[in-house]
PDB file of C-alpha atoms in Angstrom:
ATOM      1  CA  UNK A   1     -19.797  21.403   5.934  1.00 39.00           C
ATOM      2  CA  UNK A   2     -16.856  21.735   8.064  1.00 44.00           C
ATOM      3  CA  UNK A   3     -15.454  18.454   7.135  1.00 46.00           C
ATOM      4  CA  UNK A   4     -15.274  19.726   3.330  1.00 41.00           C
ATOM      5  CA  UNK A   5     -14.310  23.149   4.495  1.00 42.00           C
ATOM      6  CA  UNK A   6     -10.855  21.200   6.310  1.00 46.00           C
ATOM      7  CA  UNK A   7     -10.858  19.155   3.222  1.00 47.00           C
ATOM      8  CA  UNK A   8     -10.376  21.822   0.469  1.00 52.00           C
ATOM      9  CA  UNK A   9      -8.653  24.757   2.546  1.00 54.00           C
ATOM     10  CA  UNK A  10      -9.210  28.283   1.977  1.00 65.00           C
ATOM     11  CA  UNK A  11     -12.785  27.614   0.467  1.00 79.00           C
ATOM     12  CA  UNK A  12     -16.600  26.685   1.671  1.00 89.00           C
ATOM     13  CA  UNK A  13     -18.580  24.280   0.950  1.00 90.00           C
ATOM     14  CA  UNK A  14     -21.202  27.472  -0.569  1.00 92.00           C
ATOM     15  CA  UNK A  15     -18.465  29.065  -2.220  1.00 92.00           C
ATOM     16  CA  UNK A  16     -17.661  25.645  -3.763  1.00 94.00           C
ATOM     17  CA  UNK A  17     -20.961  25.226  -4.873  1.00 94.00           C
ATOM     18  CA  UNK A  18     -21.430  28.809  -6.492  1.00 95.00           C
ATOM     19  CA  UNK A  19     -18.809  28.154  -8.400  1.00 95.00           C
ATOM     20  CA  UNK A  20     -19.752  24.621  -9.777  1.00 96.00           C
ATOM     21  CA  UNK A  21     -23.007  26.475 -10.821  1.00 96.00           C
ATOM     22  CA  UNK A  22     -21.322  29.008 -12.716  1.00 96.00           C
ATOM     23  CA  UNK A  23     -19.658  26.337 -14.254  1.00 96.00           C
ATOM     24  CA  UNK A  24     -22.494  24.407 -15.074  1.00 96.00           C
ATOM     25  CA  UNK A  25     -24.038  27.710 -16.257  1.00 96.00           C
ATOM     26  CA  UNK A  26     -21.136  28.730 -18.439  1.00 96.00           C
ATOM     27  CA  UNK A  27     -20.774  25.139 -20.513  1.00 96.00           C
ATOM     28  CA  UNK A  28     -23.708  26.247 -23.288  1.00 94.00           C
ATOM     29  CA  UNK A  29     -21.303  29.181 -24.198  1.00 95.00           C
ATOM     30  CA  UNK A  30     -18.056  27.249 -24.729  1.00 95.00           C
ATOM     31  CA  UNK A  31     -17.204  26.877 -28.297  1.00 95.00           C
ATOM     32  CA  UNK A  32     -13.628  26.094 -27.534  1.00 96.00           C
ATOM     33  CA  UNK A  33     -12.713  22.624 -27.096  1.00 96.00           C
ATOM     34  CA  UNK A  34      -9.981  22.678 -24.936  1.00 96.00           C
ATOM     35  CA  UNK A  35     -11.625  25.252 -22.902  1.00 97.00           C
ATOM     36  CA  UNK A  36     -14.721  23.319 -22.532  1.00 97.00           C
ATOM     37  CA  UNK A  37     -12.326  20.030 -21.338  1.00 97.00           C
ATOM     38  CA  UNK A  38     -10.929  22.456 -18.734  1.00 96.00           C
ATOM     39  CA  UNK A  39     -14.478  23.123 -17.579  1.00 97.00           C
ATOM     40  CA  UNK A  40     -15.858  19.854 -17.251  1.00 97.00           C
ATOM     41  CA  UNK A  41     -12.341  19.313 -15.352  1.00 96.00           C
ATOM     42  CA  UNK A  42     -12.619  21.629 -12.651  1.00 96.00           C
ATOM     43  CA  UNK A  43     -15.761  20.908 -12.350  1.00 97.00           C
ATOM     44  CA  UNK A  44     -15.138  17.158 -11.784  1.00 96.00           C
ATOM     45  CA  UNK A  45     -12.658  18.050  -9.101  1.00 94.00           C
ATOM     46  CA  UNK A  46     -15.271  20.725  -7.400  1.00 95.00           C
ATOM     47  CA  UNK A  47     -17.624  18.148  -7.543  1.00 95.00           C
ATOM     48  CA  UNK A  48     -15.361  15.357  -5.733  1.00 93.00           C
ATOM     49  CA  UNK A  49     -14.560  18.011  -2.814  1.00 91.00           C
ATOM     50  CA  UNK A  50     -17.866  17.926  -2.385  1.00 93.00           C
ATOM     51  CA  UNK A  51     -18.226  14.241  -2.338  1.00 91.00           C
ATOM     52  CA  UNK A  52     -20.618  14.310  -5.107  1.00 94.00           C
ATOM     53  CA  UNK A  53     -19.039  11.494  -6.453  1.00 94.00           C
ATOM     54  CA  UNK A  54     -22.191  11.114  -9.489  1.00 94.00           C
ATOM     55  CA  UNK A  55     -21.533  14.528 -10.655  1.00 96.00           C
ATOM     56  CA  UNK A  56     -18.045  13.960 -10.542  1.00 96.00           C
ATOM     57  CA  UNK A  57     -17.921  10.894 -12.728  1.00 95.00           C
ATOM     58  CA  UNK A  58     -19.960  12.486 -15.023  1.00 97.00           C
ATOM     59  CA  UNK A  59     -17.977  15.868 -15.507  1.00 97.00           C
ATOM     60  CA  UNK A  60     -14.563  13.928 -15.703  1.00 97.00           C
ATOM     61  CA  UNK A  61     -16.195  11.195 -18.318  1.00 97.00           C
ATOM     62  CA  UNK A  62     -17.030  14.278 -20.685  1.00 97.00           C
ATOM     63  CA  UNK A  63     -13.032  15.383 -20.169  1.00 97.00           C
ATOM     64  CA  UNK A  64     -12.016  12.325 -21.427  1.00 96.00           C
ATOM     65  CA  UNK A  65     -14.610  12.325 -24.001  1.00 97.00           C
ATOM     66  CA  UNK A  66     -13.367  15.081 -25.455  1.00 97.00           C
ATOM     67  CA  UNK A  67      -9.680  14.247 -26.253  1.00 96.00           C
ATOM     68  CA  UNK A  68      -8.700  10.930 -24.359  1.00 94.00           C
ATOM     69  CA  UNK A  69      -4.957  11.526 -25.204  1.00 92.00           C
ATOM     70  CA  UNK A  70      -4.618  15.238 -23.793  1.00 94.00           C
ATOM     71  CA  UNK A  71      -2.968  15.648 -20.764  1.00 92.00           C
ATOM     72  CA  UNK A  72      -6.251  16.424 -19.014  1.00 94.00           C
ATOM     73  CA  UNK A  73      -7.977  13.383 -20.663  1.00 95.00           C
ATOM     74  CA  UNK A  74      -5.553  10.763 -19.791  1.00 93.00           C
ATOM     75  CA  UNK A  75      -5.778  12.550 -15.524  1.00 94.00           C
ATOM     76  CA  UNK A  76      -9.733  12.649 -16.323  1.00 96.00           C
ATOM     77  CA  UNK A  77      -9.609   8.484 -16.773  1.00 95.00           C
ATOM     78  CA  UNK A  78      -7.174   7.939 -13.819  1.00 95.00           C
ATOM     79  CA  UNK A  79      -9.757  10.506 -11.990  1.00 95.00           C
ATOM     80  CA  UNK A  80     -12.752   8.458 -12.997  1.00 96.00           C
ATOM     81  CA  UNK A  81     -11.094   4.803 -11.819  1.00 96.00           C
ATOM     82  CA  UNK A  82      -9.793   6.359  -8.515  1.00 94.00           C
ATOM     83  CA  UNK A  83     -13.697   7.427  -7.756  1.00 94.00           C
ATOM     84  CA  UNK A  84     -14.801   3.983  -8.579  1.00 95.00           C
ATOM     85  CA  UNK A  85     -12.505   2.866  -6.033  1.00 95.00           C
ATOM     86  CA  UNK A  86     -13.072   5.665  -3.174  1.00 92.00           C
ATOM     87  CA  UNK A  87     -16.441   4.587  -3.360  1.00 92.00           C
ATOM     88  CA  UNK A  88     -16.030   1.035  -3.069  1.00 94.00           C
ATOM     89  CA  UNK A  89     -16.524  -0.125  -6.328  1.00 95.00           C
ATOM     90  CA  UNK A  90     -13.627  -2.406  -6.201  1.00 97.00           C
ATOM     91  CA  UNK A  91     -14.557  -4.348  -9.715  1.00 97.00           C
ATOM     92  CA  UNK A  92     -14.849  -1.419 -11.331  1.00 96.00           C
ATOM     93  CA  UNK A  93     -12.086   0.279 -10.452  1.00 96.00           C
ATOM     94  CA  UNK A  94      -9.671  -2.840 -11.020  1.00 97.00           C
ATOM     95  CA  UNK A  95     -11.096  -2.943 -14.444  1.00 96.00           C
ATOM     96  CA  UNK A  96     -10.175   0.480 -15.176  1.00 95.00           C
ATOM     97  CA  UNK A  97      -6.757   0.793 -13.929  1.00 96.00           C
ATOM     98  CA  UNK A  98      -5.509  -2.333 -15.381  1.00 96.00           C
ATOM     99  CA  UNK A  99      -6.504  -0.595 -18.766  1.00 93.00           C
ATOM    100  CA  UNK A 100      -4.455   2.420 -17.548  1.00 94.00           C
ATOM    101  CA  UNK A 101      -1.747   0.400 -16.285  1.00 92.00           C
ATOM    102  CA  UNK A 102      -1.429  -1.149 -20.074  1.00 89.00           C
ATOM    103  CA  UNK A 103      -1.355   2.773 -21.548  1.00 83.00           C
ATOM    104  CA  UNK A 104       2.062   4.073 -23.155  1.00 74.00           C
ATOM    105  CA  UNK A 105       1.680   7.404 -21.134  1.00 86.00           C
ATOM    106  CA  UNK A 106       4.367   6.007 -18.406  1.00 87.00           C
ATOM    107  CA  UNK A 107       3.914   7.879 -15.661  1.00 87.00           C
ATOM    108  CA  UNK A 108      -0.304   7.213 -16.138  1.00 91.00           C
ATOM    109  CA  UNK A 109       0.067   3.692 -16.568  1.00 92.00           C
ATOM    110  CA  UNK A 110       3.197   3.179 -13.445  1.00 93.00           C
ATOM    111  CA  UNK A 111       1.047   4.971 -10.821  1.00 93.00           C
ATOM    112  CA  UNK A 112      -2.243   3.094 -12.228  1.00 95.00           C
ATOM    113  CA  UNK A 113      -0.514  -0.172 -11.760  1.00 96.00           C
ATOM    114  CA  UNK A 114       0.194   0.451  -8.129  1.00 95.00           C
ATOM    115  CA  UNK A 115      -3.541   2.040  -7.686  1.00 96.00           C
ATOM    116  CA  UNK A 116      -4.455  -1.196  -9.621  1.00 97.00           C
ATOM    117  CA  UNK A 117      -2.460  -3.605  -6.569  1.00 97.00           C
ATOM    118  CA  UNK A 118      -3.608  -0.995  -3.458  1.00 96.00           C
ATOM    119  CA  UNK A 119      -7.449  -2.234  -5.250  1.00 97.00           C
ATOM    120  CA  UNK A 120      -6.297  -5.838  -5.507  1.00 98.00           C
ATOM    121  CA  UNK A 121      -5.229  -5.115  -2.005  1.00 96.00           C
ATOM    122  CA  UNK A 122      -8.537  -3.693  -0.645  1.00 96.00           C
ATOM    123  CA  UNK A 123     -10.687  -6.585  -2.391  1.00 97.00           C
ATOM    124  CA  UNK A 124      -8.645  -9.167  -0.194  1.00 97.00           C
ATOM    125  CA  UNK A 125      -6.738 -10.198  -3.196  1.00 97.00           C
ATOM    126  CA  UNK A 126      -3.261 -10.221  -0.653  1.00 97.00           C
ATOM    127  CA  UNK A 127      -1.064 -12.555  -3.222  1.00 97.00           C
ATOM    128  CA  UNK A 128      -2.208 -10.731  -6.243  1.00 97.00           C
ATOM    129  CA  UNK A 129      -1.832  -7.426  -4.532  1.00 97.00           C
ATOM    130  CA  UNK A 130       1.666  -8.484  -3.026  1.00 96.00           C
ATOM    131  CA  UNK A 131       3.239  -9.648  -5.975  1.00 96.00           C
ATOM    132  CA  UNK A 132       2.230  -6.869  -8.375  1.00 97.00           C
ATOM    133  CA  UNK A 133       3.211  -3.777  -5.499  1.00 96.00           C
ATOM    134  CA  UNK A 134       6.729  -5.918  -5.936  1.00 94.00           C
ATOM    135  CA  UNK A 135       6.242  -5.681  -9.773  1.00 94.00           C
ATOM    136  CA  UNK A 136       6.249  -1.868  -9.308  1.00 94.00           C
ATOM    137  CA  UNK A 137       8.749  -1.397  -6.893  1.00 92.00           C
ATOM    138  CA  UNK A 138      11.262  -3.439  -9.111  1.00 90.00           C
ATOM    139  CA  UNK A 139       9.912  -1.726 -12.586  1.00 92.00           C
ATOM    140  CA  UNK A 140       9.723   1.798 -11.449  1.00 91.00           C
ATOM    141  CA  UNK A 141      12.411   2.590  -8.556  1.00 89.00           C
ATOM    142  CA  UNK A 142      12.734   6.243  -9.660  1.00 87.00           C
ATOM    143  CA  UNK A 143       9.231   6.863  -9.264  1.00 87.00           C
ATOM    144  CA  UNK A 144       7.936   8.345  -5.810  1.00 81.00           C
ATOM    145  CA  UNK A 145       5.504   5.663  -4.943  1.00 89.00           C
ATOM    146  CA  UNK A 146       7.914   2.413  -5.741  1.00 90.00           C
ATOM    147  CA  UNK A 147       8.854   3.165  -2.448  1.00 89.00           C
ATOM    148  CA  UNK A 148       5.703   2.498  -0.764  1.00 89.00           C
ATOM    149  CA  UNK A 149       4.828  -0.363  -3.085  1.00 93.00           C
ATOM    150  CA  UNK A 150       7.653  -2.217  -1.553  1.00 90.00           C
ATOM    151  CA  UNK A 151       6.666  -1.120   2.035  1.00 87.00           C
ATOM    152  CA  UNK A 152       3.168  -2.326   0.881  1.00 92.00           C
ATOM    153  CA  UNK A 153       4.305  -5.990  -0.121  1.00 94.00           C
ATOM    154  CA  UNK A 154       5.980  -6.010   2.799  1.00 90.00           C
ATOM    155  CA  UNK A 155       3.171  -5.053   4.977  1.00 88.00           C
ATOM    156  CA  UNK A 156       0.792  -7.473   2.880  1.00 94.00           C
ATOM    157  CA  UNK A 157       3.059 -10.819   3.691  1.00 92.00           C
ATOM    158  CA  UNK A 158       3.447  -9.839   7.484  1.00 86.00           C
ATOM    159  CA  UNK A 159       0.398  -8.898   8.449  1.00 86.00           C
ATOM    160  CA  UNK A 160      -2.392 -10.346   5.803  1.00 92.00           C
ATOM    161  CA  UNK A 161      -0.370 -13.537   4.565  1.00 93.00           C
ATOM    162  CA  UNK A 162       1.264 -14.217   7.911  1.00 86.00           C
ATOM    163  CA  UNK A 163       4.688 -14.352   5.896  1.00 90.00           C
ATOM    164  CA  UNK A 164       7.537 -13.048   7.830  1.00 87.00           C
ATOM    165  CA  UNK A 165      10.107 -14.882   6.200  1.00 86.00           C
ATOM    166  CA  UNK A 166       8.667 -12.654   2.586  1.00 91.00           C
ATOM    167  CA  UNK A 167       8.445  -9.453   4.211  1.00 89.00           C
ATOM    168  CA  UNK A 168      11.875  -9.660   5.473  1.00 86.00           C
ATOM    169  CA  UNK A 169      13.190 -10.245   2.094  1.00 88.00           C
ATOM    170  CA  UNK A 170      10.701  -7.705   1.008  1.00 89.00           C
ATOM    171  CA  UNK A 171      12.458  -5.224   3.089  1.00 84.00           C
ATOM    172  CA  UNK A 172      16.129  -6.224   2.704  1.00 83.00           C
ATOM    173  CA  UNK A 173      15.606  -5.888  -1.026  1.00 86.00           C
ATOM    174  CA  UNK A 174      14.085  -2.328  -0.074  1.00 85.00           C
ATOM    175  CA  UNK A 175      17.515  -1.359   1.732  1.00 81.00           C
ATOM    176  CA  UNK A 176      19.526  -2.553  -1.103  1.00 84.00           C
ATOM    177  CA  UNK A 177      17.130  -0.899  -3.905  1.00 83.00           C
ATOM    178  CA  UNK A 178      16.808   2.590  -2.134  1.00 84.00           C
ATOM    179  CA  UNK A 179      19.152   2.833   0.213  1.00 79.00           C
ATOM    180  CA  UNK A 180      18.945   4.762   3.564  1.00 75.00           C
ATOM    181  CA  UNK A 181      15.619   6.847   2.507  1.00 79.00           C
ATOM    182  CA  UNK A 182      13.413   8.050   5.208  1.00 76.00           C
ATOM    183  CA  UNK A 183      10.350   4.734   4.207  1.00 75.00           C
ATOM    184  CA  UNK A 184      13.247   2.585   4.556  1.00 73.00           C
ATOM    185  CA  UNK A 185      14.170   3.819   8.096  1.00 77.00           C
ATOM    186  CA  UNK A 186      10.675   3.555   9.145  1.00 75.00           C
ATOM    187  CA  UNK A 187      10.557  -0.025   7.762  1.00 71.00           C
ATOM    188  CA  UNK A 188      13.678  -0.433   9.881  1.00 70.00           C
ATOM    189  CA  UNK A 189      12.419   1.428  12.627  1.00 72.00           C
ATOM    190  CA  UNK A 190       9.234  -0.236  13.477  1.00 71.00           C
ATOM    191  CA  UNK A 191       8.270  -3.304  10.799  1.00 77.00           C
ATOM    192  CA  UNK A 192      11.506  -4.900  11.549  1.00 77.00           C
ATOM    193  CA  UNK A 193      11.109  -5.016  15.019  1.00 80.00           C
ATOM    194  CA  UNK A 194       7.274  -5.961  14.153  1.00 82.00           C
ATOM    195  CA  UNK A 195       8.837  -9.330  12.742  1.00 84.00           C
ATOM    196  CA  UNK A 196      11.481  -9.577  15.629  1.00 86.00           C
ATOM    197  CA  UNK A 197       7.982  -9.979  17.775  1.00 85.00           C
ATOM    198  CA  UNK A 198       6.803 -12.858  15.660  1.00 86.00           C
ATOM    199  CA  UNK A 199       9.884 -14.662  15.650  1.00 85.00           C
ATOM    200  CA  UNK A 200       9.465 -14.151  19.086  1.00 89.00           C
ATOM    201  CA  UNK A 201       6.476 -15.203  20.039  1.00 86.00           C
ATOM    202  CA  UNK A 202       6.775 -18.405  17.862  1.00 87.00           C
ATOM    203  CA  UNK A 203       9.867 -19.250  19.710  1.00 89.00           C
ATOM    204  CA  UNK A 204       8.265 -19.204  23.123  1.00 90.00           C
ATOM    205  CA  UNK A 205       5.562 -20.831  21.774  1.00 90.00           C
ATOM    206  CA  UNK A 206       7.314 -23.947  20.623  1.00 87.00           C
ATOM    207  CA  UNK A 207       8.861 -23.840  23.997  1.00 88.00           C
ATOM    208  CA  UNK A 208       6.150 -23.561  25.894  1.00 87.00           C
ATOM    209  CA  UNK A 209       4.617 -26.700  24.266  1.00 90.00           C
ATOM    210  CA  UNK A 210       7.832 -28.369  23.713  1.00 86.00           C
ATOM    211  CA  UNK A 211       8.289 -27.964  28.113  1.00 79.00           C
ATOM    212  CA  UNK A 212       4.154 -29.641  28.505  1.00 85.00           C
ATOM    213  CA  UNK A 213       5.683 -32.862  25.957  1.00 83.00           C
ATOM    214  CA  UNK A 214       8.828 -32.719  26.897  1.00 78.00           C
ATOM    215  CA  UNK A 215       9.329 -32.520  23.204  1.00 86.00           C
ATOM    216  CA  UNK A 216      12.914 -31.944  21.775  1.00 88.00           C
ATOM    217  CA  UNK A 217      11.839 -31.494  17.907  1.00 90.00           C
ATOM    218  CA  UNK A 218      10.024 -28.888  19.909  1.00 91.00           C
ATOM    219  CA  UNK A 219      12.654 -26.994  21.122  1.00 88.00           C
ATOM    220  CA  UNK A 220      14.968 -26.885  18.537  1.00 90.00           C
ATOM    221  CA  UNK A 221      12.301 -25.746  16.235  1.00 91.00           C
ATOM    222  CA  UNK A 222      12.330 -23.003  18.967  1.00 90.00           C
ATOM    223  CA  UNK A 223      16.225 -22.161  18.667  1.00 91.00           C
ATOM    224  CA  UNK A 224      15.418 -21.822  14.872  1.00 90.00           C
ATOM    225  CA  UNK A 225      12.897 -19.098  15.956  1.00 90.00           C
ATOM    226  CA  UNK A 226      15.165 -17.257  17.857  1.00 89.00           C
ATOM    227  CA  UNK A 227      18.289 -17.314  15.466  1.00 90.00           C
ATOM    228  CA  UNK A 228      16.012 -15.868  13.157  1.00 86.00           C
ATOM    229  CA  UNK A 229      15.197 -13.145  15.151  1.00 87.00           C
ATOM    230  CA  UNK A 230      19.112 -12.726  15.830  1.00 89.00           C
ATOM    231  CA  UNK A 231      19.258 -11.759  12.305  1.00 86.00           C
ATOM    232  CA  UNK A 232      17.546  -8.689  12.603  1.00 84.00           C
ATOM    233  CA  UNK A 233      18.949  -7.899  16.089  1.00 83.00           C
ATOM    234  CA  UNK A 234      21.747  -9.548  17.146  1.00 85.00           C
ATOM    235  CA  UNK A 235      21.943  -8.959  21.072  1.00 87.00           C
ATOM    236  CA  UNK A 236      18.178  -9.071  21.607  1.00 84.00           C
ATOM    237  CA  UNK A 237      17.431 -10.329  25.087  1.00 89.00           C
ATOM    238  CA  UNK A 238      14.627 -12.119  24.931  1.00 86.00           C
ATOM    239  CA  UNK A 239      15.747 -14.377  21.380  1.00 86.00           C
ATOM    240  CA  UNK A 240      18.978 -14.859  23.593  1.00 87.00           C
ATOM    241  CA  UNK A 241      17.330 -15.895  26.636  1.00 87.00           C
ATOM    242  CA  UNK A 242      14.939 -18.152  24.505  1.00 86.00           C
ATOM    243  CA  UNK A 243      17.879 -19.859  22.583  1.00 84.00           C
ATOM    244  CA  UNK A 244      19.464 -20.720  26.158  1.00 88.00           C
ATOM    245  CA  UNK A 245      15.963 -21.980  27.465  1.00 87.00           C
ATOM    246  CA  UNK A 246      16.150 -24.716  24.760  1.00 87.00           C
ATOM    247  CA  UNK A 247      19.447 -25.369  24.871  1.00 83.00           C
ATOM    248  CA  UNK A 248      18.797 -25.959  28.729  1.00 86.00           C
ATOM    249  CA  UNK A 249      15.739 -28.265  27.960  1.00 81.00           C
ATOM    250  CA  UNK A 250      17.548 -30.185  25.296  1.00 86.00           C
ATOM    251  CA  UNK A 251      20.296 -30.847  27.869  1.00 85.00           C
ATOM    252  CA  UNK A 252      23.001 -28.820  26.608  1.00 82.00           C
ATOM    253  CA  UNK A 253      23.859 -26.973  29.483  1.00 78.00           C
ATOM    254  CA  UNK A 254      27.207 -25.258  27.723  1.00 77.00           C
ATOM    255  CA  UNK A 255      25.345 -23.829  25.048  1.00 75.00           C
ATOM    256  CA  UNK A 256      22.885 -22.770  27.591  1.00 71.00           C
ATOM    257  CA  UNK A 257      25.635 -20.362  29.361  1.00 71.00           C
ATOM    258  CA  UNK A 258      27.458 -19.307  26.259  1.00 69.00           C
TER     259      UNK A 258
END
């Protein structure tokens, strides 16, 4: 009870359910149509504060029942595929906002095609996912959430895909799309230096093999590393002191102490 109590604000979980029964109680007497889609809509959203995510479908199916194309239809259907998805039911849910993401309404169908790539996403489906949040992004840049549908490609190719090299373009095409917004700081901020660490680390690791073989493909495949982590920051310490490592081991001794 307290969890739904934080969840919903000013209102219990009893009061909540009083009024879905008055609801419930009051739909026999509703002549009006509209009034009776405005029922069965509050009462879809009572019903998904209360996790009653059944109930839920079922009042927000009879909104859209009712007129498909009204304003509360067309957020009844986005309503219905977003509980298919909070509950897991990934196939479902994909099925139902590519059909949104298709609908002339553009606002419905824009945020229903990033819903439709955060599903993708969820299901494991990283290229799919990846390439349609960049589909967004690119489609929609006025739009509130094209923002985080780059950040999300981004996020998919470095950590899921193991992509650096993507998500840096990802992210450089954020900077020049946006400009300085507050996501694209915090891209900046930390997933920048997030890539700067796997540069990193794959430096020193060709070194640290490359020094066991004595292996000089080895070590400049190292220096390549390290440049490319020069790109994001270009006095880091550690790319700098790997760079001079292998120019060291590959006998270069000026380069080293340049």
């Amino acid at each position: 009870a307290e969890q739904v109590q934080q969840t919903v604000g000013a209102f219990s979980k009893a009061q909540l359910e009083n009024k879905a029964r008055y609801l419930e109680n009051s739909l026999a007497s509703i002549t009006d149509k509209k009034k009776l889609q405005e029922t069965y809509y509050e009462l879809g959203n009572i019903y998904t504060k209360l996790a009653d995510f059944a109930k839920a479908k079922s009042a927000f199916q009879k909104t859209a029942d009712i007129d498909p194309d009204s304003a509360l239809g067309k957020k009844a259907q986005f309503n219905l595929a977003w509980n298919e998805k909070f509950r897991g039911n990934f196939d479902e849910a994909e099925k139902e906002f590519q059909r949104l993401s298709e609908h002339a309404d553009v606002q419905l169908g824009s945020f229903s095609q990033y819903q439709l790539a955060d599903t993708l996403k969820k299901k494991g489906e990283y290229d799919k996912a990846a390439a349609l949040f960049d589909q967004v992004a690119k489609r929609y840049p006025r739009e509130e959430f094209a923002q985080l549908a780059t950040f999300q490609s981004g996020y998919i190719h470095l950590y899921n895909l193991d992509n650096p090299e993507k998500a840096k373009r990802v992210f450089e095409e954020a900077r020049q799309l946006f400009g300085p917004t507050a996501i694209v700081a915090q891209i900046e901020k930390e997933t920048f230096g997030n890539i700067l660490e796997f540069y990193r680390r794959k430096g020193y690791g060709y070194l640290h093999e490359g020094h066991l073989l004595l292996s000089e493909p080895l070590y400049k495949k190292a220096d390549v590393q390290f440049d490319k982590g020069l790109e994001i920051r270009s006095k880091d310490a550690l790319s700098l002191i790997g760079k001079a490592l292998a120019y060291l081991w590959l006998g270069d001794k000026d380069k080293a102490l340049s």
